[in-house]
Coordinates of C-alpha atoms in Angstrom, one line a residue:
X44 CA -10.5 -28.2 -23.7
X45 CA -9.4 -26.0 -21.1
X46 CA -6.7 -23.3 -21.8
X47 CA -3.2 -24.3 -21.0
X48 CA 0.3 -22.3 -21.7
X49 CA 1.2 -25.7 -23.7
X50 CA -1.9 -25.7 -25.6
X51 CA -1.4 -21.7 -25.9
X52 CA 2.1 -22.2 -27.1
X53 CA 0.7 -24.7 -29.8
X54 CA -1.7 -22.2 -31.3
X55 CA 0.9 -20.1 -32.0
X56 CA 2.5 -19.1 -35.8
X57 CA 4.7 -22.1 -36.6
X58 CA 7.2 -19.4 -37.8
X59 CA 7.6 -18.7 -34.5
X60 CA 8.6 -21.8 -33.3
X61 CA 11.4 -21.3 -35.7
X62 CA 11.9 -17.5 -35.5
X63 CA 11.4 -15.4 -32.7
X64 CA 11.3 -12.1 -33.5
X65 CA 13.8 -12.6 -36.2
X66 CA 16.8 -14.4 -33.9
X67 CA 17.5 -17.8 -35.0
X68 CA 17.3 -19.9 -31.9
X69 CA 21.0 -20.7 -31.5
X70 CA 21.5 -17.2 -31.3
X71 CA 19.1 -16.9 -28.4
X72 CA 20.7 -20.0 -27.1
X73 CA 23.6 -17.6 -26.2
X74 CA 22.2 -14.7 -24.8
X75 CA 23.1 -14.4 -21.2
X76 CA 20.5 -15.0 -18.8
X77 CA 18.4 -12.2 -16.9
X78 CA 15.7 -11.5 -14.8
X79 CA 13.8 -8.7 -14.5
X80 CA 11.8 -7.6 -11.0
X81 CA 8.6 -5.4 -11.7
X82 CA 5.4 -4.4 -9.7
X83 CA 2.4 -5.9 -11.1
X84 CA -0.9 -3.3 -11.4
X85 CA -3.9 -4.8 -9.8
X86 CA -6.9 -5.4 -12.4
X87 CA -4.4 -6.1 -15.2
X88 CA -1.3 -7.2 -17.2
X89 CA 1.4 -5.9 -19.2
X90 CA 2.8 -7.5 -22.6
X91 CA 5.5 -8.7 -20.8
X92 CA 3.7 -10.6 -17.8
X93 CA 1.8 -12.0 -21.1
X94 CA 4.9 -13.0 -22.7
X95 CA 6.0 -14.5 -19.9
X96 CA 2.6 -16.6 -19.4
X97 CA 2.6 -17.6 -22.8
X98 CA 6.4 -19.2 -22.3
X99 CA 7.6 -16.9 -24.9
X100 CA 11.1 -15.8 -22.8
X101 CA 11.8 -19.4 -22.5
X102 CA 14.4 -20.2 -25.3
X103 CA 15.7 -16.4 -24.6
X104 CA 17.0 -17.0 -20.9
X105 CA 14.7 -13.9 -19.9
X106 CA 12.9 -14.4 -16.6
X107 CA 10.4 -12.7 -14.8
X108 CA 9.9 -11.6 -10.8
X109 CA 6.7 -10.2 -9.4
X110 CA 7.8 -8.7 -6.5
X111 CA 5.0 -6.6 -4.9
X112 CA 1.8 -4.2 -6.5
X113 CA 2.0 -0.8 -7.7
X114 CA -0.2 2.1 -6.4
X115 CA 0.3 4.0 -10.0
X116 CA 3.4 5.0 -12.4
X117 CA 5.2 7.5 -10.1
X118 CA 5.6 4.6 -7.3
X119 CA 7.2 2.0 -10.2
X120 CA 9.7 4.5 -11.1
X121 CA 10.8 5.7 -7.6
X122 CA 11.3 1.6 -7.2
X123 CA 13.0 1.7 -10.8
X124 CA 15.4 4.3 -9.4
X125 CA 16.3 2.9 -6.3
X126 CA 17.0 -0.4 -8.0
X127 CA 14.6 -2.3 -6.3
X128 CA 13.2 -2.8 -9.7
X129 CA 14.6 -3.6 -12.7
X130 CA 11.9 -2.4 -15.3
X131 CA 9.1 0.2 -14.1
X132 CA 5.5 1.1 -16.1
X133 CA 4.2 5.0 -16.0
X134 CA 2.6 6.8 -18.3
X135 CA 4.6 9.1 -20.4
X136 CA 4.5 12.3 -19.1
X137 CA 5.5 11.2 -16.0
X138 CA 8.2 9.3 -17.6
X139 CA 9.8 12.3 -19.0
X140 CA 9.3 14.4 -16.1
X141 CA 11.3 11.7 -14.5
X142 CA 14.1 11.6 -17.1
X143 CA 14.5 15.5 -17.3
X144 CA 14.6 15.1 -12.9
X145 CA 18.0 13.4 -13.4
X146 CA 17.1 9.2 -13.8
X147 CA 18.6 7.8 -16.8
X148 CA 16.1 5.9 -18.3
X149 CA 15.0 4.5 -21.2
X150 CA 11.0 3.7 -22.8
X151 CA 11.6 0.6 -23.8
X152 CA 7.8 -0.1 -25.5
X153 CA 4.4 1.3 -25.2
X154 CA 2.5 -0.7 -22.3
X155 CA -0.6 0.2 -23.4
X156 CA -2.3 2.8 -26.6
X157 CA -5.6 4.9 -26.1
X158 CA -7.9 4.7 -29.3
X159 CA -11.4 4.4 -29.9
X160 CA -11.6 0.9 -28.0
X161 CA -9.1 0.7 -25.4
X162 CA -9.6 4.3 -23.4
X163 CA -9.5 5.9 -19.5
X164 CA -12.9 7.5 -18.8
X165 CA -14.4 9.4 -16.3
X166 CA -17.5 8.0 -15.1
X167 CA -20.1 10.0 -12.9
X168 CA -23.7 8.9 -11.5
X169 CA -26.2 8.6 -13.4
X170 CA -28.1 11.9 -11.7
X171 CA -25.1 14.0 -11.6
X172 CA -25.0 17.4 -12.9
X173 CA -22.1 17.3 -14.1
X174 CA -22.3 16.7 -18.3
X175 CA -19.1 18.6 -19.8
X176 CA -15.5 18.7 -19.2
X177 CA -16.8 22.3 -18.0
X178 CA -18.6 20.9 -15.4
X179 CA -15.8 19.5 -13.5
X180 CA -14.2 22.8 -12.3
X181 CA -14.2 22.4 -8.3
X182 CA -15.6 18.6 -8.5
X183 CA -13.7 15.8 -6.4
X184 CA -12.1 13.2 -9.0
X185 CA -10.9 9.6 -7.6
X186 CA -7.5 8.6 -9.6
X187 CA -5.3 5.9 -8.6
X188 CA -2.5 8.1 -8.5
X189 CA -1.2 11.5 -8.8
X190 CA 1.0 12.5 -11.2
X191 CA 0.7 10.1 -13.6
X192 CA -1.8 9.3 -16.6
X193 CA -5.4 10.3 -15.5
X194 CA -3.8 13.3 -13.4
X195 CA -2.2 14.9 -16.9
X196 CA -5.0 14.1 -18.8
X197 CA -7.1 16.2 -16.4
X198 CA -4.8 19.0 -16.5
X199 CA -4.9 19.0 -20.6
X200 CA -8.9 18.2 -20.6
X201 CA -9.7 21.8 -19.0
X202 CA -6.7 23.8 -20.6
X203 CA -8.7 22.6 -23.7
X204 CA -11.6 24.4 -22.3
X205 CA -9.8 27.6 -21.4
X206 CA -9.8 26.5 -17.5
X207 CA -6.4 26.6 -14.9
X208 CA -5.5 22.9 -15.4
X209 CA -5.9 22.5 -11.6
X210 CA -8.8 23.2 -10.9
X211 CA -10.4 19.7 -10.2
X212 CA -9.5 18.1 -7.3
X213 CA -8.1 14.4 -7.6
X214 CA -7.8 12.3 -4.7
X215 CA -5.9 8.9 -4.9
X216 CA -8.6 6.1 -4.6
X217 CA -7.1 2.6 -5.2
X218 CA -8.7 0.9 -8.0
X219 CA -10.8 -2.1 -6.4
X220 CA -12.0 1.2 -4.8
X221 CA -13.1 3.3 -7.2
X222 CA -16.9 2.0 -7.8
X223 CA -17.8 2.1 -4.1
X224 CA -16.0 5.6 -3.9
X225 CA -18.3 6.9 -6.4
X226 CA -21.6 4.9 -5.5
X227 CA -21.3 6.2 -1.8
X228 CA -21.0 10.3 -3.4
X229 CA -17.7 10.6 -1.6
X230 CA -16.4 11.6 -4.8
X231 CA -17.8 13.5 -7.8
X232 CA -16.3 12.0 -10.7
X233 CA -14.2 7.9 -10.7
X234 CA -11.4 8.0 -13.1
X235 CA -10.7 4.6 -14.6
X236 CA -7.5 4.3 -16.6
X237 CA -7.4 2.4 -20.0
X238 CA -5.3 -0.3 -17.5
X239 CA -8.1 -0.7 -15.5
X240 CA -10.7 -1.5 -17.7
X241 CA -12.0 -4.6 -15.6
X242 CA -12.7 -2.7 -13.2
X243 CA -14.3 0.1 -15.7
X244 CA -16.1 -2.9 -17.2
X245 CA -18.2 -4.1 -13.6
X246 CA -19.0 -0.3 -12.7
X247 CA -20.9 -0.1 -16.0
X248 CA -22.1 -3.6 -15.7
X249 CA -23.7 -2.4 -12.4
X250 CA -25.7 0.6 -14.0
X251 CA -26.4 3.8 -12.6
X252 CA -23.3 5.6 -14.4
X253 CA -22.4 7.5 -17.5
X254 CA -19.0 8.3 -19.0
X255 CA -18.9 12.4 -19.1
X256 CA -15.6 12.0 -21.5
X257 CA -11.9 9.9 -22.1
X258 CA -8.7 10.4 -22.5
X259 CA -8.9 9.6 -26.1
X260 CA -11.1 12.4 -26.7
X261 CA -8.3 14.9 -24.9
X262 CA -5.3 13.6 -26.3
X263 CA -6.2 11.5 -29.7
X264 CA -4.6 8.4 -30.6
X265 CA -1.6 7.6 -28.9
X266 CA 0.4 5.8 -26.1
X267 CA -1.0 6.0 -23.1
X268 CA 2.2 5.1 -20.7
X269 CA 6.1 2.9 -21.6
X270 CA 7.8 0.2 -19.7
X271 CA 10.7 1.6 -18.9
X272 CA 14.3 0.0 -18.4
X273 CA 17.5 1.8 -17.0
X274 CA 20.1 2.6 -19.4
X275 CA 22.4 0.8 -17.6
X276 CA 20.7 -2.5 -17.5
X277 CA 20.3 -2.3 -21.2
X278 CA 24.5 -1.4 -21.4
X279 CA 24.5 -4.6 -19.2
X280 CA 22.0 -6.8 -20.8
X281 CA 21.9 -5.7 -23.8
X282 CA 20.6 -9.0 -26.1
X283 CA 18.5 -9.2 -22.8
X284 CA 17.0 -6.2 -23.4
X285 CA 16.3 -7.0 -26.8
X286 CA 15.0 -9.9 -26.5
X287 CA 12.8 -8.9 -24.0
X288 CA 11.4 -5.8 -25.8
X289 CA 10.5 -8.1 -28.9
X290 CA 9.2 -10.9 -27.1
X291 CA 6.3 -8.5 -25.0
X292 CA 5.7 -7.2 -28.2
X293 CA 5.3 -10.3 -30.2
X294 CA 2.8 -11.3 -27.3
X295 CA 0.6 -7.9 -27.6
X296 CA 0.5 -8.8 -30.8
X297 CA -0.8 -12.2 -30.2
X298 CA -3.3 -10.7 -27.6
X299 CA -4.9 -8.6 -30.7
X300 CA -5.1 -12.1 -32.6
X301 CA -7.0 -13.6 -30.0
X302 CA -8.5 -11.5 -27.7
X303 CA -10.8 -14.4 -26.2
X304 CA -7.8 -16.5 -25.3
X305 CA -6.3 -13.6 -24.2
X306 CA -9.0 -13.1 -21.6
X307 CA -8.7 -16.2 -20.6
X308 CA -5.1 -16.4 -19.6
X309 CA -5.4 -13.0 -18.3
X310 CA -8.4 -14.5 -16.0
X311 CA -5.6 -17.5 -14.8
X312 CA -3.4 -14.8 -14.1
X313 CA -5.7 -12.9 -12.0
X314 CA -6.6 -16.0 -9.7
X315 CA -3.6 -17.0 -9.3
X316 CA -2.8 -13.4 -7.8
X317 CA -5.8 -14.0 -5.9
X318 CA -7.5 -11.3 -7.2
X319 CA -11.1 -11.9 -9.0
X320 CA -10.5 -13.4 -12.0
X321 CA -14.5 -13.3 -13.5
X322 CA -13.2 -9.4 -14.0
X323 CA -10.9 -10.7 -17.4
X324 CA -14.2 -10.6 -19.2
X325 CA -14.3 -6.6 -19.5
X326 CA -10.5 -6.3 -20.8
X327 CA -10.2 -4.1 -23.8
X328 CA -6.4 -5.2 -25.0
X329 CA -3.2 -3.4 -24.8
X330 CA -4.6 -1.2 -27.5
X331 CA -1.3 -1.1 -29.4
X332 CA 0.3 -0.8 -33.2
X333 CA 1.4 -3.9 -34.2
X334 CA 4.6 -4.4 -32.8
X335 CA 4.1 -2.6 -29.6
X336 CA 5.9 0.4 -31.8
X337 CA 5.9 3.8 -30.3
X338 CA 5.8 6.6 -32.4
X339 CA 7.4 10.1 -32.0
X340 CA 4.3 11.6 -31.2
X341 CA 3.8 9.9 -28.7
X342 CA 6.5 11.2 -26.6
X343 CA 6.5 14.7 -28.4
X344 CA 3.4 15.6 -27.8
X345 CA 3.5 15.3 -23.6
X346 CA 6.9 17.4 -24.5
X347 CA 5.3 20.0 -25.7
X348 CA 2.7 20.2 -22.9
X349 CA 5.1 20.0 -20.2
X350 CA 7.0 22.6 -22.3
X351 CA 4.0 25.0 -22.8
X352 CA 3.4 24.6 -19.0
X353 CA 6.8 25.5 -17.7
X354 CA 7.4 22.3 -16.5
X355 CA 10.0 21.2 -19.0
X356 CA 12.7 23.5 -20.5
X357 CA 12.4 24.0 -24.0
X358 CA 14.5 21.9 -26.3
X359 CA 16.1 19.8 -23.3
X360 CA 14.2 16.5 -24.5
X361 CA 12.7 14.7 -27.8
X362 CA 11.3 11.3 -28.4
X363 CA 15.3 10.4 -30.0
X364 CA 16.3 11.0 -26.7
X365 CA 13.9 8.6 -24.7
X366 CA 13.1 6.1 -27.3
X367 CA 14.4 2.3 -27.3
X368 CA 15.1 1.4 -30.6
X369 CA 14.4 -2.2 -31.1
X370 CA 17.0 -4.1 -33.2
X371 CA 19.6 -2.3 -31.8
X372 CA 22.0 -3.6 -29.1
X373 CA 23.0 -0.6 -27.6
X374 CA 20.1 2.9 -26.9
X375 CA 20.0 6.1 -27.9

């Protein structure tokens, strides 16, 4: 039987169809309407565009509105600023760099965590020289964007080996691009983010490359990037907020349940973008705790680095001051 959002929907816990999240449905019954405008990633999904899929929002007046891609984090939170967006997706450093710049904004819930399964790696040919994080000191890396995710983890991969965190050289490379980029030796080194692991999962498919290390390995366990609202949407909207928050997780959470069906609708999602939908096959998951939770660590760590590398001043942020806390109608 094919896969169907009403056949999806009937899968589901039936605690769920009573309970969602812990509301009672009357009380989502009168929870103002919203909608929320974001920029989709090529390659992939967020919780919330599974959510949304899955018909979760629909008894919580929540709507979605694709409105356009996004080259990497930095672009969805210049759009998240200039209100063109409502919710924006960047990893986290570049979140709080973003916050401490002036923009009042708020991480509402991990989009995606980097562990031993769900990881960003940097993939060179198979003849390359190259072997160690050493060995990429005045090599060319492809990343889809600069200054967000891969771009950090670069800079913390050769401070661990005692080298200037810049000196790599990453050049943006869009991510349908990134396999040709590195067959055809423009590039040295094709970073592809734990987002973009359908794209990750073809290059290997195709032989002739080798990982040379991740992101998990640099940074350890932790969340790789937050959807992020605007504190004054959530002042707005605030049983909005909520209910959107709970709902994106409740749907990672279903996603680590049943990761095949989870490929699947992530496959219909990708046609119907028109992008190649055979790709769903490689996704890794959101690679989140159960309940899309964030942890402190997750924010305090990328303060410390910024911190230690004079790009933060000391004390001005912690994870209390960036966190949504879910369950609560108003934020930090």
């Amino acid at each position: 039987m094919p896969i169907t959002r009403r056949s999806l929907l009937a899968g589901a816990p039936f605690a769920a169809g009573i309970i969602a999240a812990g509301l009672p449905r009357f009380a989502a019954a009168q929870a103002a309407p919203v909608t929320l405008r974001y920029l989709a990633s090529r390659g992939s999904i967020s919780p919330h565009e599974l959510a949304d899929e899955l018909g979760y929002f629909n008894d919580f007046g929540v709507k979605l509105e694709n409105v356009g891609y996004s080259g990497g984090g930095p672009e969805s939170l210049f759009a998240l600023a200039s209100g063109s967006v409502d919710l924006g997706s960047a990893a986290t450093a570049a979140v709080i760099n973003s916050i401490s710049g002036g923009n009042d904004f708020v991480a509402a819930y991990p989009s995606n965590g980097i562990n031993s399964q769900v990881r960003s790696v940097f993939y060179v040919l198979e003849d390359s020289p190259i072997k160690s994080i050493a060995d990429i000191a005045g090599k060319t890396i492809a990343v889809n964007t600069l200054g967000a995710h891969l771009d950090y983890t670069v800079r913390e991969a050769l401070h661990g080996v005692g080298l200037q965190p810049d000196a790599a050289n990453l050049v943006v490379v869009p991510g349908p691009q990134l396999e040709q980029t590195l067959r055809s030796r423009q590039v040295d080194i094709a970073a592809l983010g734990y987002w973009q692991a359908t794209f990750a999962g073809a290059l290997v498919d195709n032989g002739g490359v080798r990982g040379v290390f991740n992101d998990t390995d640099v940074l350890g366990e932790l969340a790789g990037g937050f959807i992020v609202l605007r504190r004054d949407f959530i002042t707005a909207h605030p049983d909005g907020a909520r209910n959107f928050v709970e709902q994106s997780a409740r749907a990672a959470d279903w996603s680590r349940q049943n990761p095949d069906e989870a490929r699947k609708v992530l496959a219909d999602i990708l046609d119907k973008r028109g992008e190649n939908g055979a790709l769903a096959r490689y996704w890794t998951g959101f690679g989140l705790r159960e309940g899309a939770k964030a942890d402190d660590r997750d924010i305090d760590f990328w303060v410390s680095v910024l911190e230690r590398d004079g790009r933060l001043p000391k004390g001005k942020l912690k994870a209390a001051d960036i966190l949504y806390r879910r369950g609560e109608t108003k934020t930090n």
